[in-house]
Short mmCIF file of C-alpha atoms in Angstrom, two decimals:
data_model
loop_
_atom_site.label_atom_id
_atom_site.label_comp_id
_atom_site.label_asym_id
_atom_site.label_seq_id
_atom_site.Cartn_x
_atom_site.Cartn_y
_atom_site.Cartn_z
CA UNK A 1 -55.95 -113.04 -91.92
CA UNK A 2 -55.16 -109.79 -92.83
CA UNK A 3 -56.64 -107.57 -89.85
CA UNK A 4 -54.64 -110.52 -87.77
CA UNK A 5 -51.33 -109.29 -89.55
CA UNK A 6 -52.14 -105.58 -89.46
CA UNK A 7 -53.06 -106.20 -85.62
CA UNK A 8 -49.78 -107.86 -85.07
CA UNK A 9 -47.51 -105.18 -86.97
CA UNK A 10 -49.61 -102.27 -84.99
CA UNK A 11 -49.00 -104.25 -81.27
CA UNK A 12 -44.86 -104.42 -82.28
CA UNK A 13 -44.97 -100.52 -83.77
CA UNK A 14 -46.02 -99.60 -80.15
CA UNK A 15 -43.82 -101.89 -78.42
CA UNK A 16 -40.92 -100.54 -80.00
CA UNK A 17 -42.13 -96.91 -79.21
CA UNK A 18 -42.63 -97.44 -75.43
CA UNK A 19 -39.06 -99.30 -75.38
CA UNK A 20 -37.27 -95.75 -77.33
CA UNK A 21 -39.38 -94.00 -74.74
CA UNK A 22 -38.39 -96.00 -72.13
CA UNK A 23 -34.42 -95.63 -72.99
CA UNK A 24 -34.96 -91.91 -73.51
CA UNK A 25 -36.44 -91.32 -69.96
CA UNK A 26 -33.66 -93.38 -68.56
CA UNK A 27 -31.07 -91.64 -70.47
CA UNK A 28 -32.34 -87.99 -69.07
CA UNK A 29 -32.95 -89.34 -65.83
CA UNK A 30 -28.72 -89.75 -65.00
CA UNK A 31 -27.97 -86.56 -66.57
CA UNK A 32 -29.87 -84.98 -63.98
CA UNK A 33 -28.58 -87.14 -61.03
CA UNK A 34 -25.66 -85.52 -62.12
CA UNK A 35 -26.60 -82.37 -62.53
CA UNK A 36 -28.90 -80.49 -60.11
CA UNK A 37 -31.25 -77.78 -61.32
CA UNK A 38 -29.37 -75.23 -60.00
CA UNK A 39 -26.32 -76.07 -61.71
CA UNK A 40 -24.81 -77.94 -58.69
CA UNK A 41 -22.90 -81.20 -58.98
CA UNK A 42 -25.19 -83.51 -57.02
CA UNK A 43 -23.56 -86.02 -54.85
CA UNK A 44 -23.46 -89.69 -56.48
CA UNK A 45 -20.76 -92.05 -57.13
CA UNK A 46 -19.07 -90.84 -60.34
CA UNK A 47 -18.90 -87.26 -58.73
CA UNK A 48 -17.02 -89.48 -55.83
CA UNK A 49 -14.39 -90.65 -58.16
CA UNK A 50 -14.10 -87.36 -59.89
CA UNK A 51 -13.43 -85.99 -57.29
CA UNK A 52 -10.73 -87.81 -55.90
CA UNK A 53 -7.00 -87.21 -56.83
CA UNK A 54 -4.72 -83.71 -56.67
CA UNK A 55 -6.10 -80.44 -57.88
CA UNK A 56 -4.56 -76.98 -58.02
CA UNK A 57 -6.46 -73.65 -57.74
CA UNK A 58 -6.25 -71.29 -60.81
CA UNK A 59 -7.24 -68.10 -61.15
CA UNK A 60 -8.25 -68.50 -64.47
CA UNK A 61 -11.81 -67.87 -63.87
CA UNK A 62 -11.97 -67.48 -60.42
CA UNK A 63 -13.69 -64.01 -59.25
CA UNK A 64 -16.09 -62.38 -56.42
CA UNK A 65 -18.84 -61.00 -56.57
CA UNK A 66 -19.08 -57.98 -54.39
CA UNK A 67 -22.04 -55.83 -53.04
CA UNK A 68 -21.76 -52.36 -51.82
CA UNK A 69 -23.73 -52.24 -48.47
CA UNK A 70 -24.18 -48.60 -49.17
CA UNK A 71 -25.01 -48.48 -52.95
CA UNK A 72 -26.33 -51.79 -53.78
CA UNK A 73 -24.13 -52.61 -56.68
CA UNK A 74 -23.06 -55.17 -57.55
CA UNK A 75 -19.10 -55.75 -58.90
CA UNK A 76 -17.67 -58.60 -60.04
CA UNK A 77 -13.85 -58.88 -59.21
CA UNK A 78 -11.32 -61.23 -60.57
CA UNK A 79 -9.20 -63.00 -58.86
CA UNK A 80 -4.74 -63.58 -59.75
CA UNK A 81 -2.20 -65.10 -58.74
CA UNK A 82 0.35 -62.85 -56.10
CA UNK A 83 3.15 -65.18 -54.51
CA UNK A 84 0.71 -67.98 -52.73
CA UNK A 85 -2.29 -66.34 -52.84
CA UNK A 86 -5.37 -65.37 -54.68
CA UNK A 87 -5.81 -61.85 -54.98
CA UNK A 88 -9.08 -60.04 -56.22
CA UNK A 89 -7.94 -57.70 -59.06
CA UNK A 90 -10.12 -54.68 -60.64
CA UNK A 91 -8.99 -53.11 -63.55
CA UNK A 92 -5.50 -54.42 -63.37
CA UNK A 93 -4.89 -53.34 -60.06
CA UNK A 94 -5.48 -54.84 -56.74
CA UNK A 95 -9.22 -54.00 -55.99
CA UNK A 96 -9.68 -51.23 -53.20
CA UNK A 97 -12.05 -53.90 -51.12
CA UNK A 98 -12.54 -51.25 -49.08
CA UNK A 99 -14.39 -48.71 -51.12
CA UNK A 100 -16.33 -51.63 -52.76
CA UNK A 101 -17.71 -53.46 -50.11
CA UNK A 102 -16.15 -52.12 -46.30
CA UNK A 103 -13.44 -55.17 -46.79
CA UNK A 104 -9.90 -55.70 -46.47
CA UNK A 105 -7.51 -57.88 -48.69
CA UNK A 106 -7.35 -60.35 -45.97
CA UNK A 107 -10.96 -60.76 -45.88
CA UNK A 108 -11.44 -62.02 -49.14
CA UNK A 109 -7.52 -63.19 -50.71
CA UNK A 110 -7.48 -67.34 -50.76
CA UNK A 111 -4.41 -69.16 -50.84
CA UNK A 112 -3.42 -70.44 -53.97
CA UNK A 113 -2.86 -74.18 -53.14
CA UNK A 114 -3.28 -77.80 -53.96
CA UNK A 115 -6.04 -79.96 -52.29
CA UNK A 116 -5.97 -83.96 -52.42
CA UNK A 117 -9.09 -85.55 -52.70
CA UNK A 118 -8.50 -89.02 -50.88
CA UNK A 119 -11.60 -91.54 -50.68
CA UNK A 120 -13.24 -92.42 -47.31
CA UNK A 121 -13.72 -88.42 -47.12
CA UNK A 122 -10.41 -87.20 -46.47
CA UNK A 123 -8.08 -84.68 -47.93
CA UNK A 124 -4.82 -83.10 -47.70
CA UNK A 125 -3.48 -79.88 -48.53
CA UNK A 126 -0.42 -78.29 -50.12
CA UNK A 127 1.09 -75.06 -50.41
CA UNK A 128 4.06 -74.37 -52.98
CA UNK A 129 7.70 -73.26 -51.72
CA UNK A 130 9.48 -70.35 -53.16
CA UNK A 131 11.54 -73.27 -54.73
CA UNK A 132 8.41 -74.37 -57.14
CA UNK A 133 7.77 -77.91 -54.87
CA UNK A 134 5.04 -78.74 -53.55
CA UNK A 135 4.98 -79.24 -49.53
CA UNK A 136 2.23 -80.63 -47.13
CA UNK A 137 0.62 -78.10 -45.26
CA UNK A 138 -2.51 -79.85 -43.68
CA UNK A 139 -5.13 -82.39 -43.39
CA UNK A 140 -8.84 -82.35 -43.36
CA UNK A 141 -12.04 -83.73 -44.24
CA UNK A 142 -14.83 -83.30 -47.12
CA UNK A 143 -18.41 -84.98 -47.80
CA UNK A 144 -21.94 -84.48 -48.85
CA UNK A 145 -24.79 -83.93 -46.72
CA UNK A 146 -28.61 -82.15 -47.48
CA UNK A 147 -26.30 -78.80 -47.33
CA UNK A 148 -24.33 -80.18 -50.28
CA UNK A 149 -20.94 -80.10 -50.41
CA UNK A 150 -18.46 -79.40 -47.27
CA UNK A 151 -14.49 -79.28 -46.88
CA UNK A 152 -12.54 -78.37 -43.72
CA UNK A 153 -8.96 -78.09 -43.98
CA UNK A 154 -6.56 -77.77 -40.73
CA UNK A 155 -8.17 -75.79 -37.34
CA UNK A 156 -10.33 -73.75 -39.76
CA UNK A 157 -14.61 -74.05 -39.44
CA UNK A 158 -16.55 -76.70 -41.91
CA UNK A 159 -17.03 -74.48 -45.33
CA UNK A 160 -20.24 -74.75 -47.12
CA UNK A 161 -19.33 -74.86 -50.72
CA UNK A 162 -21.10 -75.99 -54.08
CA UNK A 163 -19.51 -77.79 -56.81
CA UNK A 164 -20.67 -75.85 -59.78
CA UNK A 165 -18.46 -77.59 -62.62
CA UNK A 166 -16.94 -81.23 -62.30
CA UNK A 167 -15.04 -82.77 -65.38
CA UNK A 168 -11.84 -85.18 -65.22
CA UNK A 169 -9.46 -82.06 -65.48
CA UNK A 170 -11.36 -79.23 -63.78
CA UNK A 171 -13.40 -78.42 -60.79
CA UNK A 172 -15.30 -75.17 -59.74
CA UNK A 173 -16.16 -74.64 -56.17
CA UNK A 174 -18.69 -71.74 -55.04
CA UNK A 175 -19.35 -70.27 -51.80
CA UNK A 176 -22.35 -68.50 -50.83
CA UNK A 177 -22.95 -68.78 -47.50
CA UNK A 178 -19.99 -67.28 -45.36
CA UNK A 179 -19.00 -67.77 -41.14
CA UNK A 180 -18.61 -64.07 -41.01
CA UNK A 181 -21.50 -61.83 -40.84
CA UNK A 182 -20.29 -59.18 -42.35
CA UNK A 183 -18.74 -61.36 -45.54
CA UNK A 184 -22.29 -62.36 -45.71
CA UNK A 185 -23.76 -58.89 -46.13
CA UNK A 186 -21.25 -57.92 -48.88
CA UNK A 187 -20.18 -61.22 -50.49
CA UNK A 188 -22.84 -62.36 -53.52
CA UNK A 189 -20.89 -65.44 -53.94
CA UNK A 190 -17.25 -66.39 -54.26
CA UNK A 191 -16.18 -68.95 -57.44
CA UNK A 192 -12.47 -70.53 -57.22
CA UNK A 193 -11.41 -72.30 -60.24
CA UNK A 194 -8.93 -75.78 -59.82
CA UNK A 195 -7.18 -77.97 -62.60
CA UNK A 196 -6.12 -81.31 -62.16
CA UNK A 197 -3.00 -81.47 -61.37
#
């Protein structure tokens, strides 16, 4: 009678362990749907509805890293804020693109606007008047595909981006991979910064 009960207690010991493995596995499993291994947002419903609503690029934290075709090094430049545009800043001053990497302001400066995330895959962007509103400018489309993550606002080329940070109130978009040949020979990668609006 006593092996019997020892038996039983033994059988419902490892039952219980295989059901706390069981929920651990599961738990650790969604955290990395969520997350890939590369730090990129992955593509899955809550990033969906994350995504969706009005955010506003910051500069706060957005930068460029630069190469120096000649040299090799590598810089990192900060982007601010200059009327409605991003602006990469060394030092305090507006970088000399040109002795860093063979660029020009143009080639690198991003506008500082808003983007609404819409579902169904489409978005609309604003750009801010000299008044402080906020007025359309265009619309576009964004989505997942193997890639990752694309957006294409107004008559401009689909941009190959990753989403690098996703939470309720902020949203980090990289760039790597550039339409321009030369940005690609210069241009490590390229981080803009949004906050919910």
């Amino acid at each position: 009678m006593k092996r019997s009960n020892l038996f039983k207690k033994a059988a419902w010991a490892l039952l219980m362990l295989a059901g706390l493995f069981t929920f651990a596995s599961c738990s650790s499993d969604e955290e990395e749907d969520y997350k890939g291994s590369d730090s990129t947002v992955v593509n899955n419903k809550e990033t969906e509805l994350k995504l969706h609503g009005t955010w506003q690029s910051s500069e706060n934290g957005s930068y460029v890293v630069l190469r120096n075709p000649k040299t090799g090094k590598e810089t990192i430049v900060q982007y601010r804020r200059l009327d409605d545009k991003l602006i990469p800043y060394l030092n305090g001053k507006i970088a000399d693109l040109d002795t860093l990497a063979g660029l020009s302001r143009e080639d690198l400066g991003d506008r500082y606007i808003r983007i609404q995330f819409q579902p169904e895959g489409k978005l609309q962007s604003f750009e801010q008047k000299e008044n402080g509103s906020w007025e359309k400018d265009d619309d576009g489309n964004y989505g997942f595909n193997d890639d990752g993550f694309y957006m294409k606002i107004g008559g401009t080329n689909y941009t190959k981006l990753r989403i690098t940070k996703l939470t309720l109130t902020e949203l980090e978009l990289t760039e790597t991979t550039f339409d321009d040949h030369d940005l690609n020979e210069v241009v490590v990668k390229k981080v803009i910064q949004f906050v919910r609006a």
